[in-house]
Amino acid sequence: MRRFEDYTMGLLRRPLSRRGFLAALVSAVAAAADPVALGWPRARLAAAAPAAAAPVASLAQLRHVAWVWNFSADGTPEAMRPVLAAHNLGVAVKTHDGVEWMAKYDKSPHAISGPSQVEALTRYFEDAGVPFHTWSLVKGRDPVQEARMAAAVLDAGARAMMLDLEPHAGFWEGTPEAALAFGAEFRRLQPHGWLVVSYDPRPWVVTRVPLKEFASFSNELAPQLYWESFGTEPNLVRFAAEGSAPGPGGVTPQFLLDLTLASARSYNLPVQPIGQGAAATVGEWRAFLDHSFSQGIEAVSVWRYGVTDRQILQLLKEQAPRPRVYVVQPGDTLSRLAESWNTSVQAISELNGITNPNLISVGQQLTVPGRGLPGGGVALRSATPAPASASVYTVQSGDTLSGLAQRWRTTVRAIAEANNIGNTDYIYQGQQLRIP
């Protein structure tokens, strides 16, 4: 097994540009690892992969993800990589805290000190078929610099950046305006980068952070569902005071997920909840996964690698992610669906084994390209949805929300919020929509 230092030294001997690094990485993994483990965003693949590279859709499969706090606490890259690979898991490594790289806090020689270390870690994990993601703690003191660091991490090859947004001491200290400043700078530098906002969903906590603003420029939500930590007597009292008293079972994974989704759905973003690894049982995790899948969630994460029992990792391997499935409606075409899903006709075709992209049939089930393939990117959106007007439109055969949004010069999100649409991939003929 190659040591991580070999990857670091290889970068030092022959520095790679981002384009060269990603092209080499895609080629190396296509030859050395199962390609379905990868999930590079389409924009990155277009820039990095040669014409003969692995099909985009085959790189779009999901993995559950194990978060890593730091290498000193959770283990070395050499120790983690074979375990993660054996359990078909991705990894999310912390890169920075505010505007300080993790090397300031993590005394491991592997701690991230800048983008070059991200490149080395990306190559090391991806070469073994372990999707490499990252996360950081946002504080809001210098949101522009924090956004530049997050963008640099993605530029170095990481698939996604997760932002830990919490109001506790030493965490977020900024304002809603600081959140939007972060978003403006990040999207200027990374219009297609995959950005996830992770937050504490307890009702009396989430109101203390600008989640609405962060959600306006993010691709996904990752609520922290720590059922054991949240199951204390003071928390039970607070849940009851907020009108959300748990049932006889207390703070269960199902209770937390239902409570969280009730508010998270309003942001019209995919949800990948984070479950508690420490002291959790396999039975709790099985209930968490079953309920997540029943709610249409594709994949989950676990906090964190260093404290999670191997039996839970094995369960995550056995209960693989479940990509979204869409049933073709009258008037659908792959080009319209690709536009609606922010992906490409090629990605949908290859993922579903479609040889003639001009021919799909009503009732056909299509797997929707999932996380890691956002396609057309995410524009910086208004945190306040446009108000609905008195105009009403009746859905016709072949209509999609993306097509209507373009026609009405608005956004899919604005239409969905004005009409309480939870699944933006589905509208039906004869449905009446208020035009925002």
mmCIF file with all atom_site columns, C-alpha atoms in Angstrom, residues 21-195:
data_model
loop_
_atom_site.group_PDB
_atom_site.id
_atom_site.type_symbol
_atom_site.label_atom_id
_atom_site.label_alt_id
_atom_site.label_comp_id
_atom_site.label_asym_id
_atom_site.label_entity_id
_atom_site.label_seq_id
_atom_site.pdbx_PDB_ins_code
_atom_site.Cartn_x
_atom_site.Cartn_y
_atom_site.Cartn_z
_atom_site.occupancy
_atom_site.B_iso_or_equiv
_atom_site.pdbx_formal_charge
_atom_site.auth_seq_id
_atom_site.auth_comp_id
_atom_site.auth_asym_id
_atom_site.auth_atom_id
_atom_site.pdbx_PDB_model_num
ATOM 1   C CA . PHE A 1 21  ? -4.107  17.218 -11.563 1.00 0.00 ? 21  PHE A CA 1
ATOM 2   C CA . LEU A 1 22  ? -7.760  16.414 -12.213 1.00 0.00 ? 22  LEU A CA 1
ATOM 3   C CA . ALA A 1 23  ? -7.061  14.871 -15.603 1.00 0.00 ? 23  ALA A CA 1
ATOM 4   C CA . ALA A 1 24  ? -4.422  12.615 -14.065 1.00 0.00 ? 24  ALA A CA 1
ATOM 5   C CA . LEU A 1 25  ? -6.698  11.758 -11.183 1.00 0.00 ? 25  LEU A CA 1
ATOM 6   C CA . VAL A 1 26  ? -9.655  10.794 -13.390 1.00 0.00 ? 26  VAL A CA 1
ATOM 7   C CA . SER A 1 27  ? -7.396  8.650  -15.563 1.00 0.00 ? 27  SER A CA 1
ATOM 8   C CA . ALA A 1 28  ? -5.698  6.991  -12.596 1.00 0.00 ? 28  ALA A CA 1
ATOM 9   C CA . VAL A 1 29  ? -8.897  6.119  -10.793 1.00 0.00 ? 29  VAL A CA 1
ATOM 10  C CA . ALA A 1 30  ? -10.584 4.889  -13.944 1.00 0.00 ? 30  ALA A CA 1
ATOM 11  C CA . ALA A 1 31  ? -7.756  2.380  -14.311 1.00 0.00 ? 31  ALA A CA 1
ATOM 12  C CA . ALA A 1 32  ? -7.135  1.503  -10.675 1.00 0.00 ? 32  ALA A CA 1
ATOM 13  C CA . ALA A 1 33  ? -10.523 1.699  -8.943  1.00 0.00 ? 33  ALA A CA 1
ATOM 14  C CA . ASP A 1 34  ? -14.192 1.038  -9.516  1.00 0.00 ? 34  ASP A CA 1
ATOM 15  C CA . PRO A 1 35  ? -15.341 4.151  -11.445 1.00 0.00 ? 35  PRO A CA 1
ATOM 16  C CA . VAL A 1 36  ? -18.822 4.147  -9.894  1.00 0.00 ? 36  VAL A CA 1
ATOM 17  C CA . ALA A 1 37  ? -17.177 5.349  -6.698  1.00 0.00 ? 37  ALA A CA 1
ATOM 18  C CA . LEU A 1 38  ? -16.565 8.785  -8.172  1.00 0.00 ? 38  LEU A CA 1
ATOM 19  C CA . GLY A 1 39  ? -18.885 11.770 -8.339  1.00 0.00 ? 39  GLY A CA 1
ATOM 20  C CA . TRP A 1 40  ? -17.054 14.738 -9.831  1.00 0.00 ? 40  TRP A CA 1
ATOM 21  C CA . PRO A 1 41  ? -19.239 17.722 -10.678 1.00 0.00 ? 41  PRO A CA 1
ATOM 22  C CA . ARG A 1 42  ? -19.873 17.954 -14.408 1.00 0.00 ? 42  ARG A CA 1
ATOM 23  C CA . ALA A 1 43  ? -18.176 21.339 -14.698 1.00 0.00 ? 43  ALA A CA 1
ATOM 24  C CA . ARG A 1 44  ? -14.996 19.911 -13.221 1.00 0.00 ? 44  ARG A CA 1
ATOM 25  C CA . LEU A 1 45  ? -15.110 16.847 -15.464 1.00 0.00 ? 45  LEU A CA 1
ATOM 26  C CA . ALA A 1 46  ? -15.599 18.972 -18.539 1.00 0.00 ? 46  ALA A CA 1
ATOM 27  C CA . ALA A 1 47  ? -12.474 20.919 -17.700 1.00 0.00 ? 47  ALA A CA 1
ATOM 28  C CA . ALA A 1 48  ? -10.387 18.000 -16.539 1.00 0.00 ? 48  ALA A CA 1
ATOM 29  C CA . ALA A 1 49  ? -11.250 14.823 -18.384 1.00 0.00 ? 49  ALA A CA 1
ATOM 30  C CA . PRO A 1 50  ? -9.999  13.964 -21.887 1.00 0.00 ? 50  PRO A CA 1
ATOM 31  C CA . ALA A 1 51  ? -12.416 12.746 -24.513 1.00 0.00 ? 51  ALA A CA 1
ATOM 32  C CA . ALA A 1 52  ? -11.737 9.109  -23.649 1.00 0.00 ? 52  ALA A CA 1
ATOM 33  C CA . ALA A 1 53  ? -12.320 9.539  -19.923 1.00 0.00 ? 53  ALA A CA 1
ATOM 34  C CA . ALA A 1 54  ? -14.819 7.438  -18.008 1.00 0.00 ? 54  ALA A CA 1
ATOM 35  C CA . PRO A 1 55  ? -18.476 8.295  -18.721 1.00 0.00 ? 55  PRO A CA 1
ATOM 36  C CA . VAL A 1 56  ? -19.818 11.177 -16.695 1.00 0.00 ? 56  VAL A CA 1
ATOM 37  C CA . ALA A 1 57  ? -22.836 9.254  -15.456 1.00 0.00 ? 57  ALA A CA 1
ATOM 38  C CA . SER A 1 58  ? -20.747 6.359  -14.178 1.00 0.00 ? 58  SER A CA 1
ATOM 39  C CA . LEU A 1 59  ? -18.989 8.897  -11.968 1.00 0.00 ? 59  LEU A CA 1
ATOM 40  C CA . ALA A 1 60  ? -22.207 10.108 -10.388 1.00 0.00 ? 60  ALA A CA 1
ATOM 41  C CA . GLN A 1 61  ? -22.994 7.324  -7.920  1.00 0.00 ? 61  GLN A CA 1
ATOM 42  C CA . LEU A 1 62  ? -23.549 8.182  -4.284  1.00 0.00 ? 62  LEU A CA 1
ATOM 43  C CA . ARG A 1 63  ? -21.686 7.063  -1.191  1.00 0.00 ? 63  ARG A CA 1
ATOM 44  C CA . HIS A 1 64  ? -22.444 7.512  2.471   1.00 0.00 ? 64  HIS A CA 1
ATOM 45  C CA . VAL A 1 65  ? -19.782 9.762  4.009   1.00 0.00 ? 65  VAL A CA 1
ATOM 46  C CA . ALA A 1 66  ? -17.729 9.536  7.216   1.00 0.00 ? 66  ALA A CA 1
ATOM 47  C CA . TRP A 1 67  ? -16.630 12.884 8.628   1.00 0.00 ? 67  TRP A CA 1
ATOM 48  C CA . VAL A 1 68  ? -13.128 13.352 10.039  1.00 0.00 ? 68  VAL A CA 1
ATOM 49  C CA . TRP A 1 69  ? -12.429 15.998 12.673  1.00 0.00 ? 69  TRP A CA 1
ATOM 50  C CA . ASN A 1 70  ? -8.629  15.812 12.588  1.00 0.00 ? 70  ASN A CA 1
ATOM 51  C CA . PHE A 1 71  ? -5.992  13.194 11.927  1.00 0.00 ? 71  PHE A CA 1
ATOM 52  C CA . SER A 1 72  ? -4.618  13.324 15.462  1.00 0.00 ? 72  SER A CA 1
ATOM 53  C CA . ALA A 1 73  ? -7.990  12.271 16.875  1.00 0.00 ? 73  ALA A CA 1
ATOM 54  C CA . ASP A 1 74  ? -9.437  10.098 14.116  1.00 0.00 ? 74  ASP A CA 1
ATOM 55  C CA . GLY A 1 75  ? -6.382  8.335  12.648  1.00 0.00 ? 75  GLY A CA 1
ATOM 56  C CA . THR A 1 76  ? -3.899  8.684  9.837   1.00 0.00 ? 76  THR A CA 1
ATOM 57  C CA . PRO A 1 77  ? -4.843  8.666  6.153   1.00 0.00 ? 77  PRO A CA 1
ATOM 58  C CA . GLU A 1 78  ? -3.074  5.296  5.822   1.00 0.00 ? 78  GLU A CA 1
ATOM 59  C CA . ALA A 1 79  ? -5.207  3.801  8.592   1.00 0.00 ? 79  ALA A CA 1
ATOM 60  C CA . MET A 1 80  ? -8.495  5.238  7.339   1.00 0.00 ? 80  MET A CA 1
ATOM 61  C CA . ARG A 1 81  ? -8.225  4.660  3.608   1.00 0.00 ? 81  ARG A CA 1
ATOM 62  C CA . PRO A 1 82  ? -8.489  0.832  3.519   1.00 0.00 ? 82  PRO A CA 1
ATOM 63  C CA . VAL A 1 83  ? -11.347 0.822  6.044   1.00 0.00 ? 83  VAL A CA 1
ATOM 64  C CA . LEU A 1 84  ? -13.335 3.419  4.108   1.00 0.00 ? 84  LEU A CA 1
ATOM 65  C CA . ALA A 1 85  ? -12.685 1.639  0.823   1.00 0.00 ? 85  ALA A CA 1
ATOM 66  C CA . ALA A 1 86  ? -13.730 -1.724 2.268   1.00 0.00 ? 86  ALA A CA 1
ATOM 67  C CA . HIS A 1 87  ? -17.035 -0.231 3.468   1.00 0.00 ? 87  HIS A CA 1
ATOM 68  C CA . ASN A 1 88  ? -17.768 1.744  0.261   1.00 0.00 ? 88  ASN A CA 1
ATOM 69  C CA . LEU A 1 89  ? -17.694 5.060  2.101   1.00 0.00 ? 89  LEU A CA 1
ATOM 70  C CA . GLY A 1 90  ? -16.621 8.552  1.187   1.00 0.00 ? 90  GLY A CA 1
ATOM 71  C CA . VAL A 1 91  ? -14.698 10.802 3.560   1.00 0.00 ? 91  VAL A CA 1
ATOM 72  C CA . ALA A 1 92  ? -15.095 14.455 4.583   1.00 0.00 ? 92  ALA A CA 1
ATOM 73  C CA . VAL A 1 93  ? -11.900 15.938 6.051   1.00 0.00 ? 93  VAL A CA 1
ATOM 74  C CA . LYS A 1 94  ? -11.765 19.264 7.889   1.00 0.00 ? 94  LYS A CA 1
ATOM 75  C CA . THR A 1 95  ? -9.618  21.781 6.016   1.00 0.00 ? 95  THR A CA 1
ATOM 76  C CA . HIS A 1 96  ? -9.911  25.029 7.945   1.00 0.00 ? 96  HIS A CA 1
ATOM 77  C CA . ASP A 1 97  ? -11.456 26.785 10.925  1.00 0.00 ? 97  ASP A CA 1
ATOM 78  C CA . GLY A 1 98  ? -12.521 30.335 10.092  1.00 0.00 ? 98  GLY A CA 1
ATOM 79  C CA . VAL A 1 99  ? -9.504  31.676 8.191   1.00 0.00 ? 99  VAL A CA 1
ATOM 80  C CA . GLU A 1 100 ? -6.964  29.289 9.779   1.00 0.00 ? 100 GLU A CA 1
ATOM 81  C CA . TRP A 1 101 ? -5.883  26.064 8.101   1.00 0.00 ? 101 TRP A CA 1
ATOM 82  C CA . MET A 1 102 ? -6.254  22.952 10.251  1.00 0.00 ? 102 MET A CA 1
ATOM 83  C CA . ALA A 1 103 ? -2.477  22.602 10.637  1.00 0.00 ? 103 ALA A CA 1
ATOM 84  C CA . LYS A 1 104 ? -2.754  25.292 13.306  1.00 0.00 ? 104 LYS A CA 1
ATOM 85  C CA . TYR A 1 105 ? -4.919  23.010 15.464  1.00 0.00 ? 105 TYR A CA 1
ATOM 86  C CA . ASP A 1 106 ? -4.093  19.475 14.329  1.00 0.00 ? 106 ASP A CA 1
ATOM 87  C CA . LYS A 1 107 ? -0.481  18.574 15.106  1.00 0.00 ? 107 LYS A CA 1
ATOM 88  C CA . SER A 1 108 ? -0.535  15.535 12.847  1.00 0.00 ? 108 SER A CA 1
ATOM 89  C CA . PRO A 1 109 ? 1.981   15.793 9.987   1.00 0.00 ? 109 PRO A CA 1
ATOM 90  C CA . HIS A 1 110 ? -0.959  15.089 7.655   1.00 0.00 ? 110 HIS A CA 1
ATOM 91  C CA . ALA A 1 111 ? -2.995  18.103 8.796   1.00 0.00 ? 111 ALA A CA 1
ATOM 92  C CA . ILE A 1 112 ? -4.094  20.406 5.999   1.00 0.00 ? 112 ILE A CA 1
ATOM 93  C CA . SER A 1 113 ? -1.914  23.478 5.682   1.00 0.00 ? 113 SER A CA 1
ATOM 94  C CA . GLY A 1 114 ? -3.193  24.678 2.323   1.00 0.00 ? 114 GLY A CA 1
ATOM 95  C CA . PRO A 1 115 ? -4.500  23.659 -1.114  1.00 0.00 ? 115 PRO A CA 1
ATOM 96  C CA . SER A 1 116 ? -1.427  21.556 -1.977  1.00 0.00 ? 116 SER A CA 1
ATOM 97  C CA . GLN A 1 117 ? -2.179  19.253 0.946   1.00 0.00 ? 117 GLN A CA 1
ATOM 98  C CA . VAL A 1 118 ? -5.778  18.995 -0.263  1.00 0.00 ? 118 VAL A CA 1
ATOM 99  C CA . GLU A 1 119 ? -4.484  17.897 -3.669  1.00 0.00 ? 119 GLU A CA 1
ATOM 100 C CA . ALA A 1 120 ? -2.341  15.202 -2.105  1.00 0.00 ? 120 ALA A CA 1
ATOM 101 C CA . LEU A 1 121 ? -5.160  13.918 0.097   1.00 0.00 ? 121 LEU A CA 1
ATOM 102 C CA . THR A 1 122 ? -7.622  13.957 -2.779  1.00 0.00 ? 122 THR A CA 1
ATOM 103 C CA . ARG A 1 123 ? -5.338  11.843 -4.908  1.00 0.00 ? 123 ARG A CA 1
ATOM 104 C CA . TYR A 1 124 ? -4.541  9.489  -2.039  1.00 0.00 ? 124 TYR A CA 1
ATOM 105 C CA . PHE A 1 125 ? -8.155  8.693  -1.153  1.00 0.00 ? 125 PHE A CA 1
ATOM 106 C CA . GLU A 1 126 ? -9.589  8.791  -4.664  1.00 0.00 ? 126 GLU A CA 1
ATOM 107 C CA . ASP A 1 127 ? -6.936  6.409  -5.965  1.00 0.00 ? 127 ASP A CA 1
ATOM 108 C CA . ALA A 1 128 ? -8.417  3.833  -3.590  1.00 0.00 ? 128 ALA A CA 1
ATOM 109 C CA . GLY A 1 129 ? -11.983 4.556  -4.677  1.00 0.00 ? 129 GLY A CA 1
ATOM 110 C CA . VAL A 1 130 ? -12.823 6.693  -1.634  1.00 0.00 ? 130 VAL A CA 1
ATOM 111 C CA . PRO A 1 131 ? -14.673 9.874  -2.653  1.00 0.00 ? 131 PRO A CA 1
ATOM 112 C CA . PHE A 1 132 ? -12.920 12.831 -1.032  1.00 0.00 ? 132 PHE A CA 1
ATOM 113 C CA . HIS A 1 133 ? -14.988 15.671 0.432   1.00 0.00 ? 133 HIS A CA 1
ATOM 114 C CA . THR A 1 134 ? -14.048 18.473 2.825   1.00 0.00 ? 134 THR A CA 1
ATOM 115 C CA . TRP A 1 135 ? -15.591 20.610 5.522   1.00 0.00 ? 135 TRP A CA 1
ATOM 116 C CA . SER A 1 136 ? -14.813 23.792 7.365   1.00 0.00 ? 136 SER A CA 1
ATOM 117 C CA . LEU A 1 137 ? -16.108 25.842 10.276  1.00 0.00 ? 137 LEU A CA 1
ATOM 118 C CA . VAL A 1 138 ? -17.522 29.195 9.159   1.00 0.00 ? 138 VAL A CA 1
ATOM 119 C CA . LYS A 1 139 ? -17.278 32.076 11.620  1.00 0.00 ? 139 LYS A CA 1
ATOM 120 C CA . GLY A 1 140 ? -18.279 35.139 9.601   1.00 0.00 ? 140 GLY A CA 1
ATOM 121 C CA . ARG A 1 141 ? -15.528 37.415 10.905  1.00 0.00 ? 141 ARG A CA 1
ATOM 122 C CA . ASP A 1 142 ? -13.919 37.639 7.465   1.00 0.00 ? 142 ASP A CA 1
ATOM 123 C CA . PRO A 1 143 ? -16.499 36.025 5.172   1.00 0.00 ? 143 PRO A CA 1
ATOM 124 C CA . VAL A 1 144 ? -14.760 36.945 1.927   1.00 0.00 ? 144 VAL A CA 1
ATOM 125 C CA . GLN A 1 145 ? -11.498 35.293 2.973   1.00 0.00 ? 145 GLN A CA 1
ATOM 126 C CA . GLU A 1 146 ? -13.363 32.269 4.300   1.00 0.00 ? 146 GLU A CA 1
ATOM 127 C CA . ALA A 1 147 ? -15.128 31.957 0.936   1.00 0.00 ? 147 ALA A CA 1
ATOM 128 C CA . ARG A 1 148 ? -11.827 32.205 -0.927  1.00 0.00 ? 148 ARG A CA 1
ATOM 129 C CA . MET A 1 149 ? -10.341 29.427 1.180   1.00 0.00 ? 149 MET A CA 1
ATOM 130 C CA . ALA A 1 150 ? -13.396 27.221 0.575   1.00 0.00 ? 150 ALA A CA 1
ATOM 131 C CA . ALA A 1 151 ? -13.176 27.889 -3.155  1.00 0.00 ? 151 ALA A CA 1
ATOM 132 C CA . ALA A 1 152 ? -9.451  27.089 -3.151  1.00 0.00 ? 152 ALA A CA 1
ATOM 133 C CA . VAL A 1 153 ? -10.163 23.728 -1.527  1.00 0.00 ? 153 VAL A CA 1
ATOM 134 C CA . LEU A 1 154 ? -12.554 22.818 -4.329  1.00 0.00 ? 154 LEU A CA 1
ATOM 135 C CA . ASP A 1 155 ? -10.106 24.138 -6.874  1.00 0.00 ? 155 ASP A CA 1
ATOM 136 C CA . ALA A 1 156 ? -7.545  21.724 -5.423  1.00 0.00 ? 156 ALA A CA 1
ATOM 137 C CA . GLY A 1 157 ? -9.768  18.771 -6.271  1.00 0.00 ? 157 GLY A CA 1
ATOM 138 C CA . ALA A 1 158 ? -12.186 18.108 -3.393  1.00 0.00 ? 158 ALA A CA 1
ATOM 139 C CA . ARG A 1 159 ? -15.636 17.100 -4.553  1.00 0.00 ? 159 ARG A CA 1
ATOM 140 C CA . ALA A 1 160 ? -17.589 19.144 -2.037  1.00 0.00 ? 160 ALA A CA 1
ATOM 141 C CA . MET A 1 161 ? -17.211 21.680 0.734   1.00 0.00 ? 161 MET A CA 1
ATOM 142 C CA . MET A 1 162 ? -19.439 21.290 3.796   1.00 0.00 ? 162 MET A CA 1
ATOM 143 C CA . LEU A 1 163 ? -19.862 24.369 5.991   1.00 0.00 ? 163 LEU A CA 1
ATOM 144 C CA . ASP A 1 164 ? -20.384 23.815 9.711   1.00 0.00 ? 164 ASP A CA 1
ATOM 145 C CA . LEU A 1 165 ? -22.801 26.607 10.673  1.00 0.00 ? 165 LEU A CA 1
ATOM 146 C CA . GLU A 1 166 ? -23.482 26.731 14.423  1.00 0.00 ? 166 GLU A CA 1
ATOM 147 C CA . PRO A 1 167 ? -24.086 29.604 16.877  1.00 0.00 ? 167 PRO A CA 1
ATOM 148 C CA . HIS A 1 168 ? -22.078 28.244 19.794  1.00 0.00 ? 168 HIS A CA 1
ATOM 149 C CA . ALA A 1 169 ? -18.985 29.888 21.306  1.00 0.00 ? 169 ALA A CA 1
ATOM 150 C CA . GLY A 1 170 ? -16.113 29.834 18.829  1.00 0.00 ? 170 GLY A CA 1
ATOM 151 C CA . PHE A 1 171 ? -18.421 29.133 15.877  1.00 0.00 ? 171 PHE A CA 1
ATOM 152 C CA . TRP A 1 172 ? -20.513 31.534 13.750  1.00 0.00 ? 172 TRP A CA 1
ATOM 153 C CA . GLU A 1 173 ? -20.290 35.150 14.902  1.00 0.00 ? 173 GLU A CA 1
ATOM 154 C CA . GLY A 1 174 ? -21.356 36.955 11.754  1.00 0.00 ? 174 GLY A CA 1
ATOM 155 C CA . THR A 1 175 ? -24.524 38.538 10.423  1.00 0.00 ? 175 THR A CA 1
ATOM 156 C CA . PRO A 1 176 ? -26.938 37.604 7.622   1.00 0.00 ? 176 PRO A CA 1
ATOM 157 C CA . GLU A 1 177 ? -25.108 40.175 5.497   1.00 0.00 ? 177 GLU A CA 1
ATOM 158 C CA . ALA A 1 178 ? -21.825 38.370 6.201   1.00 0.00 ? 178 ALA A CA 1
ATOM 159 C CA . ALA A 1 179 ? -23.435 35.117 5.059   1.00 0.00 ? 179 ALA A CA 1
ATOM 160 C CA . LEU A 1 180 ? -24.468 36.701 1.752   1.00 0.00 ? 180 LEU A CA 1
ATOM 161 C CA . ALA A 1 181 ? -21.004 38.197 1.344   1.00 0.00 ? 181 ALA A CA 1
ATOM 162 C CA . PHE A 1 182 ? -19.569 34.690 1.725   1.00 0.00 ? 182 PHE A CA 1
ATOM 163 C CA . GLY A 1 183 ? -22.002 33.405 -0.894  1.00 0.00 ? 183 GLY A CA 1
ATOM 164 C CA . ALA A 1 184 ? -21.286 36.164 -3.383  1.00 0.00 ? 184 ALA A CA 1
ATOM 165 C CA . GLU A 1 185 ? -17.537 35.614 -3.230  1.00 0.00 ? 185 GLU A CA 1
ATOM 166 C CA . PHE A 1 186 ? -17.758 31.826 -3.234  1.00 0.00 ? 186 PHE A CA 1
ATOM 167 C CA . ARG A 1 187 ? -20.079 31.732 -6.237  1.00 0.00 ? 187 ARG A CA 1
ATOM 168 C CA . ARG A 1 188 ? -17.921 34.256 -8.071  1.00 0.00 ? 188 ARG A CA 1
ATOM 169 C CA . LEU A 1 189 ? -15.009 31.854 -7.731  1.00 0.00 ? 189 LEU A CA 1
ATOM 170 C CA . GLN A 1 190 ? -16.938 28.567 -7.825  1.00 0.00 ? 190 GLN A CA 1
ATOM 171 C CA . PRO A 1 191 ? -20.205 28.968 -9.765  1.00 0.00 ? 191 PRO A CA 1
ATOM 172 C CA . HIS A 1 192 ? -20.484 25.178 -10.121 1.00 0.00 ? 192 HIS A CA 1
ATOM 173 C CA . GLY A 1 193 ? -18.841 24.016 -6.880  1.00 0.00 ? 193 GLY A CA 1
ATOM 174 C CA . TRP A 1 194 ? -20.850 21.692 -4.623  1.00 0.00 ? 194 TRP A CA 1
ATOM 175 C CA . LEU A 1 195 ? -21.549 23.472 -1.348  1.00 0.00 ? 195 LEU A CA 1
#
